[in-house]
Amino acid sequence: MSKEKPKTTISVIKADIGSLAGHHIVHPDCIAAASRILAEAKAKGIVVDYYVTNVGDDLQLIITHRRGVDDAKIHETAWNAFQEAARVSKELGLYAAGQDLLSDAFSGNVRGLGPGVAEMEFVERPAEPIVVFMADKTEPGAFNLPMFKIFADPFNTAGLIIDPRLHGGFKFEIYDVFEGKAVIMNAPEEIYDILALIGTPSRYIIKRIYRKSDDEIAAVVSTERLSLIAGRYVGKDDPVAVVRAQSGFPAVGEVLEPFAFPHLVAGWMRGSHHGPLMPVGLRHAKCTRFDGPPRVVALGFQIKNARLVGPADLFDDPAFDETRRLAQTIADYIRRHGPFMPHRLGPEEMEYTTLPSVLEKLKDRFVEVGPKAVAPKVKTTMLTHEKKEETTE
Ligand code: 13P
Ligand code: 13P
Ligand code: MG
Ligand code: MG
């Protein structure tokens, strides 16, 4: 009789259910409320293990189980945990209570209802180290740059050159979140084409990464874009990601290394500004200054028989002090631009804007002063908090 090894699923599901003192931190009572629901699900054997935390105003459920990705029971459990936490949030009068819960009706899957989801299923290796990344005040495309560096840049990941198990490279599944399409591309063969897409992180987002030699899943990112789901502004879609490390995957240190560069991401104040992504430990995962700067936390776990061993708070380390200092210097510098681009996002990416109403007010005061410029032949997409308008000029 052949013994098939059981598969383990890790589901990281997050939502902003309201927060204390603006968009700042999740209240401990909300974390307790969500934890109670997960404890019940554990007692019933639906989930094997869980860890509940927050990064800024986002409530994070890290769940391990045997039920595979997109499982109705797991999603229902997460949904109930968010509902319960949102109920407490409303009782306490927290800010933007229930922010990310766009619907009252759950129908088998949290996708499209507001929460962000990163899930992967695999047969555990004898030792299974994973890193869970959770960011606040930014968008899923913020992980494009670090994911590319981890899995395709030999100047970041020594293993791509010197470890025969990584030397064949990785496959990137990239979403076009505007068109609702996905494409699979190979690294290193197609890295210029990959970069041509993912350098526009508001639209082309790395969703999954697989090891090319055996199609083993290596990483997954949440790609929900609330603005596109809801058709109106409901907050930035603060993302999560899961990365497997060591023994045929990049080492943990290679997985963390890209975050030593505090790259500019979209988000920050009102979801409408560029700012540096600051790697922090959990105790500093709170966005204060201009509601930022955007933060990212990395929790390391070992998974054993679907149990979560850990976490290790990986950015809570003086090795990232200089990164944080540089991020703060960049934050000071870019803040001085105030309402000017490129600090403020371009009109097509702002989560809300008064531009249409200002133009409407001024339409009779604009006078002709010269020939019209030829409009560029590119497709532009204008997102306002009311609706998505597409124009091709
Ligand atoms: P692995 O065999 O787990 O990939 O070890 C490599 C390592 O840890 C180097 O830092
Ligand atoms: P969140 O998306 O984290 O709720 O932040 C919204 C915001 O407007 C911050 O200024
Ligand atoms: Mg919020
Ligand atoms: Mg948030």
Coordinates of C-alpha atoms and ligand atoms in Angstrom, one line a residue:
M1 CA 0.0 0.0 0.0
S2 CA 1.5 3.3 -1.1
K3 CA 1.4 6.0 1.6
E4 CA 0.6 9.3 0.0
K5 CA 2.0 12.2 2.1
P6 CA -0.8 14.5 3.3
K7 CA -0.8 18.0 2.0
T8 CA -0.6 21.1 4.2
T9 CA -2.3 24.4 3.3
I10 CA -1.3 27.8 4.7
S11 CA -3.9 30.5 4.3
V12 CA -3.1 34.1 5.2
I13 CA -6.3 36.1 5.1
K14 CA -6.5 39.7 6.2
A15 CA -8.9 42.5 6.5
D16 CA -9.2 46.0 7.9
I17 CA -12.2 45.8 10.3
G18 CA -11.7 49.2 11.9
S19 CA -8.9 50.7 14.0
L20 CA -7.9 52.7 17.0
A21 CA -7.2 56.4 16.5
G22 CA -7.7 56.6 12.8
H23 CA -6.1 54.1 10.4
H24 CA -3.5 53.3 13.0
I25 CA -3.7 49.9 14.8
V26 CA -6.2 47.0 15.4
H27 CA -7.7 47.1 18.9
P28 CA -6.6 44.2 21.1
D29 CA -10.3 43.3 21.8
C30 CA -10.8 42.8 18.0
I31 CA -7.8 40.5 17.9
A32 CA -9.2 38.6 20.8
A33 CA -12.6 38.3 19.1
A34 CA -11.1 36.9 15.9
S35 CA -8.9 34.5 18.0
R36 CA -12.0 33.1 19.7
I37 CA -13.5 32.1 16.3
L38 CA -10.3 30.5 15.3
A39 CA -9.9 28.6 18.6
E40 CA -13.4 27.2 18.0
A41 CA -12.5 26.1 14.5
K42 CA -9.4 24.5 15.9
A43 CA -11.4 22.6 18.5
K44 CA -13.8 21.4 15.7
G45 CA -10.8 20.2 13.7
I46 CA -11.5 22.6 10.8
V47 CA -8.2 24.4 11.2
V48 CA -5.0 22.7 12.5
D49 CA -3.3 25.8 13.8
Y50 CA -3.5 29.6 13.6
Y51 CA -1.7 32.8 14.6
V52 CA -3.6 36.1 14.8
T53 CA -1.9 39.4 14.7
N54 CA -2.1 42.9 13.2
V55 CA 0.1 45.0 11.0
G56 CA -1.1 48.6 11.5
D57 CA -4.9 48.6 11.0
D58 CA -5.0 45.3 9.2
L59 CA -6.1 42.2 11.1
Q60 CA -4.1 39.2 10.0
L61 CA -5.2 35.5 10.2
I62 CA -2.4 33.0 9.6
I63 CA -4.1 29.6 9.3
T64 CA -2.8 26.1 8.6
H65 CA -5.0 23.2 7.7
R66 CA -5.5 20.2 5.4
R67 CA -8.4 21.4 3.3
G68 CA -6.6 22.9 0.3
V69 CA -6.8 26.5 -1.2
D70 CA -10.1 28.3 -1.7
D71 CA -11.8 26.0 0.8
A72 CA -15.3 27.1 1.7
K73 CA -15.0 26.1 5.4
I74 CA -11.7 27.9 5.9
H75 CA -13.0 31.0 4.1
E76 CA -16.2 30.9 6.2
T77 CA -14.1 30.7 9.4
A78 CA -12.0 33.7 8.4
W79 CA -15.2 35.6 7.4
N80 CA -16.8 34.9 10.7
A81 CA -13.6 36.0 12.5
F82 CA -13.7 39.3 10.6
Q83 CA -17.4 39.7 11.3
E84 CA -16.9 39.1 15.0
A85 CA -13.9 41.5 15.1
A86 CA -15.9 44.1 13.2
R87 CA -18.8 43.7 15.6
V88 CA -16.4 44.5 18.5
S89 CA -15.0 47.3 16.5
K90 CA -18.4 48.9 16.0
E91 CA -19.2 48.5 19.7
L92 CA -16.0 50.3 20.6
G93 CA -16.7 53.0 18.0
L94 CA -13.4 52.4 16.2
Y95 CA -12.6 54.2 13.1
A96 CA -13.8 52.8 9.8
A97 CA -15.3 49.8 11.5
G98 CA -15.9 47.0 9.0
Q99 CA -13.9 48.9 6.4
D100 CA -12.9 45.9 4.2
L101 CA -16.1 43.8 4.6
L102 CA -17.9 44.9 1.5
S103 CA -20.8 42.5 1.7
D104 CA -23.1 41.2 4.4
A105 CA -23.6 38.0 2.5
F106 CA -20.9 35.2 2.5
S107 CA -21.2 32.7 -0.3
G108 CA -18.4 30.2 0.1
N109 CA -15.3 32.4 -0.6
V110 CA -14.0 35.6 0.8
R111 CA -12.5 36.6 -2.6
G112 CA -14.2 39.7 -3.9
L113 CA -15.8 40.5 -0.6
G114 CA -12.9 42.7 0.6
P115 CA -10.3 40.6 2.5
G116 CA -6.9 39.9 1.0
V117 CA -5.9 36.2 0.5
A118 CA -2.5 34.5 0.0
E119 CA -2.8 30.7 0.1
M120 CA -0.6 27.8 -0.9
E121 CA -0.8 24.0 -0.6
F122 CA 2.3 21.7 -0.5
V123 CA 3.7 18.4 0.8
E124 CA 5.8 19.5 3.8
R125 CA 9.5 19.0 3.5
P126 CA 11.2 17.4 6.6
A127 CA 11.8 21.0 7.7
E128 CA 9.5 23.6 6.2
P129 CA 10.5 27.2 6.9
I130 CA 8.2 29.9 5.6
V131 CA 8.1 33.7 5.8
V132 CA 4.8 35.6 6.0
F133 CA 5.0 39.2 4.8
M134 CA 2.3 41.6 5.8
A135 CA 2.2 45.3 4.7
D136 CA 0.1 48.3 5.7
K137 CA -0.5 51.5 3.7
T138 CA 0.4 50.1 0.3
E139 CA -0.8 47.8 -2.5
P140 CA -0.1 44.2 -3.7
G141 CA 2.3 45.4 -6.4
A142 CA 4.6 46.6 -3.6
F143 CA 5.9 43.0 -3.5
N144 CA 6.8 43.0 -7.2
L145 CA 10.3 44.4 -6.7
P146 CA 11.3 42.2 -3.7
M147 CA 9.8 39.0 -5.2
F148 CA 11.7 39.6 -8.5
K149 CA 14.9 40.1 -6.6
I150 CA 14.4 37.0 -4.4
F151 CA 13.6 34.7 -7.3
A152 CA 15.3 36.2 -10.3
D153 CA 18.2 38.5 -9.3
P154 CA 21.5 36.7 -8.7
F155 CA 22.9 39.8 -7.1
N156 CA 20.3 39.3 -4.4
T157 CA 20.1 35.5 -4.2
A158 CA 23.4 33.7 -4.3
G159 CA 21.6 30.4 -4.5
L160 CA 20.5 31.1 -8.0
I161 CA 24.1 30.8 -9.0
I162 CA 25.6 28.3 -6.5
D163 CA 22.8 26.0 -5.5
P164 CA 22.0 23.4 -8.2
R165 CA 18.4 23.1 -6.9
L166 CA 17.8 26.8 -7.7
H167 CA 19.9 27.1 -10.8
G168 CA 17.1 26.2 -13.2
G169 CA 15.2 29.3 -12.2
F170 CA 11.6 30.1 -11.4
K171 CA 8.3 30.7 -13.1
F172 CA 6.3 33.8 -12.4
E173 CA 2.5 34.0 -12.7
I174 CA 1.7 37.6 -13.3
Y175 CA -1.8 39.1 -13.1
D176 CA -3.1 42.0 -15.2
V177 CA -5.6 43.1 -12.5
F178 CA -7.3 45.6 -14.9
E179 CA -8.1 43.0 -17.5
G180 CA -8.6 40.1 -15.1
K181 CA -6.0 38.0 -17.0
A182 CA -2.8 36.0 -16.0
V183 CA 0.4 35.1 -17.8
I184 CA 3.1 32.6 -16.8
M185 CA 6.7 33.8 -17.6
N186 CA 10.1 32.2 -17.1
A187 CA 13.1 33.5 -15.3
P188 CA 15.9 33.9 -16.2
E189 CA 15.0 33.6 -19.9
E190 CA 12.3 36.3 -20.0
I191 CA 13.5 38.7 -17.2
Y192 CA 13.4 41.8 -19.5
D193 CA 9.8 41.0 -20.5
I194 CA 8.8 40.2 -16.9
L195 CA 10.3 43.6 -15.8
A196 CA 8.5 45.4 -18.6
L197 CA 5.2 44.3 -17.0
I198 CA 5.9 44.3 -13.2
G199 CA 7.6 47.8 -13.3
T200 CA 3.9 49.0 -13.5
P201 CA 3.0 47.5 -10.1
S202 CA -0.5 49.1 -9.9
R203 CA -1.6 46.9 -12.8
Y204 CA 0.7 43.9 -13.3
I205 CA 1.2 42.0 -10.1
I206 CA 3.2 38.9 -9.3
K207 CA 0.6 36.4 -8.0
R208 CA 2.5 33.1 -7.7
I209 CA 6.1 31.8 -8.2
Y210 CA 7.0 28.2 -8.9
R211 CA 10.3 26.4 -9.1
K212 CA 10.8 25.6 -12.7
S213 CA 12.5 22.2 -12.3
D214 CA 9.4 20.6 -10.6
D215 CA 6.6 23.2 -10.5
E216 CA 6.8 23.3 -6.7
I217 CA 5.0 26.4 -5.3
A218 CA 7.5 28.9 -3.9
A219 CA 5.5 32.1 -3.2
V220 CA 2.1 33.6 -3.3
V221 CA 0.8 37.2 -3.0
S222 CA -2.7 38.6 -2.3
T223 CA -3.8 40.5 -5.3
E224 CA -7.2 41.9 -4.3
R225 CA -7.7 45.4 -5.5
L226 CA -10.5 46.8 -3.4
S227 CA -11.0 49.8 -5.6
L228 CA -11.6 47.5 -8.6
I229 CA -13.7 45.0 -6.7
A230 CA -16.0 47.6 -5.2
G231 CA -15.9 50.2 -8.0
R232 CA -15.3 52.9 -5.4
Y233 CA -12.7 53.8 -2.9
V234 CA -12.8 51.7 0.2
G235 CA -9.2 51.9 1.4
K236 CA -5.8 50.6 0.0
D237 CA -5.6 46.9 -0.5
D238 CA -2.8 46.3 2.0
P239 CA -1.2 43.1 0.9
V240 CA 0.2 39.8 2.3
A241 CA 2.5 37.2 0.9
V242 CA 3.9 33.8 1.8
V243 CA 7.4 32.6 0.7
R244 CA 8.9 29.1 1.3
A245 CA 12.6 29.2 2.2
Q246 CA 15.7 27.0 2.3
S247 CA 16.4 23.5 0.9
G248 CA 15.8 24.2 -2.7
F249 CA 14.3 27.6 -2.2
P250 CA 16.1 30.9 -1.4
A251 CA 17.5 31.0 2.1
V252 CA 15.6 33.1 4.7
G253 CA 18.4 35.7 4.5
E254 CA 18.0 35.9 0.7
V255 CA 14.2 36.2 1.1
L256 CA 14.6 39.2 3.5
E257 CA 17.5 40.9 1.7
P258 CA 15.5 42.9 -0.9
F259 CA 13.7 44.7 2.0
A260 CA 17.1 46.2 3.0
F261 CA 16.3 48.7 0.2
P262 CA 13.3 50.8 1.2
H263 CA 11.8 51.1 -2.3
L264 CA 9.1 53.5 -3.1
V265 CA 5.5 52.1 -3.1
A266 CA 2.0 53.6 -3.6
G267 CA -0.2 54.0 -0.6
W268 CA 0.5 56.1 2.5
M269 CA -1.8 59.0 3.3
R270 CA -5.3 58.4 1.8
G271 CA -3.9 55.7 -0.4
S272 CA -2.7 58.4 -2.7
H273 CA 1.0 59.0 -2.2
H274 CA 4.3 57.4 -2.9
G275 CA 6.6 56.6 0.0
P276 CA 9.4 54.2 1.1
L277 CA 8.4 50.8 2.4
M278 CA 9.9 50.5 5.9
P279 CA 10.6 47.0 7.3
V280 CA 9.7 46.8 11.0
G281 CA 9.1 44.4 13.8
L282 CA 5.6 43.9 15.1
R283 CA 6.0 46.4 17.9
H284 CA 6.6 49.2 15.3
A285 CA 3.9 48.0 12.9
K286 CA 1.8 51.2 13.3
C287 CA 1.5 53.9 10.8
T288 CA 1.5 57.4 12.4
R289 CA 3.5 59.9 10.4
F290 CA 1.3 61.1 7.6
D291 CA -0.4 57.8 8.2
G292 CA 2.9 56.0 7.4
P293 CA 5.4 55.6 6.1
P294 CA 4.2 52.3 4.6
R295 CA 5.4 49.3 6.7
V296 CA 6.1 45.7 6.2
V297 CA 6.5 42.9 8.8
A298 CA 8.1 39.5 8.1
L299 CA 7.2 36.6 10.4
G300 CA 9.2 33.4 10.1
F301 CA 7.6 30.0 11.0
Q302 CA 8.4 26.3 10.7
I303 CA 5.5 24.2 9.7
K304 CA 5.4 20.7 11.1
N305 CA 2.4 18.4 10.5
A306 CA 0.4 21.5 9.6
R307 CA 1.3 23.1 13.0
L308 CA 2.8 26.6 13.1
V309 CA 6.0 26.7 15.1
G310 CA 7.1 30.2 15.9
P311 CA 7.0 33.1 14.9
A312 CA 10.3 34.8 14.6
D313 CA 9.8 38.5 14.2
L314 CA 12.4 38.8 11.4
F315 CA 12.7 42.6 10.8
D316 CA 13.0 43.2 14.6
D317 CA 16.7 43.3 14.1
P318 CA 19.4 46.1 14.2
A319 CA 20.5 44.8 10.8
F320 CA 17.6 46.7 9.4
D321 CA 18.2 49.9 11.4
E322 CA 20.0 51.6 8.5
T323 CA 17.2 50.7 6.2
R324 CA 14.7 52.3 8.6
R325 CA 16.9 55.4 8.9
L326 CA 17.1 55.7 5.1
A327 CA 13.4 55.2 4.8
Q328 CA 12.9 58.0 7.3
T329 CA 15.2 60.3 5.3
I330 CA 13.4 59.4 2.1
A331 CA 10.1 60.1 3.9
D332 CA 11.3 63.5 5.0
Y333 CA 12.5 64.3 1.5
I334 CA 9.4 63.2 -0.5
R335 CA 7.0 64.7 2.1
R336 CA 8.3 68.2 1.2
H337 CA 6.7 67.8 -2.2
G338 CA 3.3 68.1 -0.5
P339 CA 0.5 67.9 -3.1
F340 CA 3.0 67.5 -6.0
M341 CA 3.7 64.4 -8.0
P342 CA 5.6 62.2 -7.8
H343 CA 4.8 62.2 -4.0
R344 CA 1.1 62.4 -4.8
L345 CA 0.1 59.6 -7.1
G346 CA -0.8 60.3 -10.7
P347 CA -4.5 61.0 -11.4
E348 CA -5.0 57.5 -12.7
E349 CA -3.9 55.9 -9.5
M350 CA -5.2 58.2 -6.8
E351 CA -7.8 56.6 -4.6
Y352 CA -9.9 59.7 -4.6
T353 CA -9.6 63.1 -6.3
T354 CA -11.3 66.4 -6.5
L355 CA -9.9 66.9 -10.1
P356 CA -13.2 66.3 -12.0
S357 CA -15.2 68.7 -9.8
V358 CA -12.4 71.3 -10.0
L359 CA -12.4 71.0 -13.8
E360 CA -16.2 71.2 -13.9
K361 CA -16.2 74.3 -11.8
L362 CA -13.6 76.0 -14.1
K363 CA -15.0 74.8 -17.5
D364 CA -16.4 78.2 -18.4
R365 CA -13.2 80.1 -17.2
F366 CA -10.7 78.2 -19.4
V367 CA -10.0 80.2 -22.6
E368 CA -8.4 79.1 -25.8
V369 CA -4.7 80.2 -26.0
G370 CA -3.3 77.9 -28.7
P371 CA -3.6 74.8 -30.7
K372 CA -4.6 71.6 -28.9
A373 CA -1.7 69.1 -28.4
V374 CA -2.1 65.7 -30.0
A375 CA -3.4 63.4 -27.4
P376 CA -1.1 60.4 -26.8
K377 CA -2.3 57.2 -28.3
V378 CA -2.4 55.3 -25.1
K379 CA -5.2 53.8 -23.1
T380 CA -5.6 55.5 -19.8
T381 CA -7.7 54.3 -17.0
M382 CA -9.1 56.9 -14.6
L383 CA -10.1 55.6 -11.2
T384 CA -12.2 58.0 -9.1
H385 CA -13.8 56.9 -5.8
E386 CA -17.1 57.0 -7.6
K387 CA -16.4 54.9 -10.6
K388 CA -13.9 53.5 -13.1
E389 CA -13.9 55.3 -16.4
E390 CA -12.0 54.0 -19.4
T391 CA -11.0 56.2 -22.3
T392 CA -9.0 55.5 -25.3
E393 CA -7.7 58.5 -27.0
Ligands
13P1 P1 19.7 25.3 2.4 O1 20.4 24.0 2.1 O2 18.6 25.2 3.4 O3 19.3 26.0 1.2 O4 20.9 26.2 3.2 C1 21.5 27.2 2.6 C2 21.7 28.3 3.6 O5 21.1 28.3 4.7 C3 22.7 29.3 3.3 O6 22.5 30.5 4.0
13P2 P1 -5.8 51.8 5.2 O1 -6.0 51.3 3.8 O2 -4.7 51.1 5.9 O3 -7.1 51.7 6.0 O4 -5.5 53.3 5.2 C1 -6.3 54.2 4.6 C2 -5.9 55.6 4.6 O5 -6.6 56.5 4.0 C3 -4.7 56.1 5.3 O6 -4.5 57.4 5.3
MG3 MG -8.0 51.5 7.7
MG4 MG -4.4 49.2 6.4

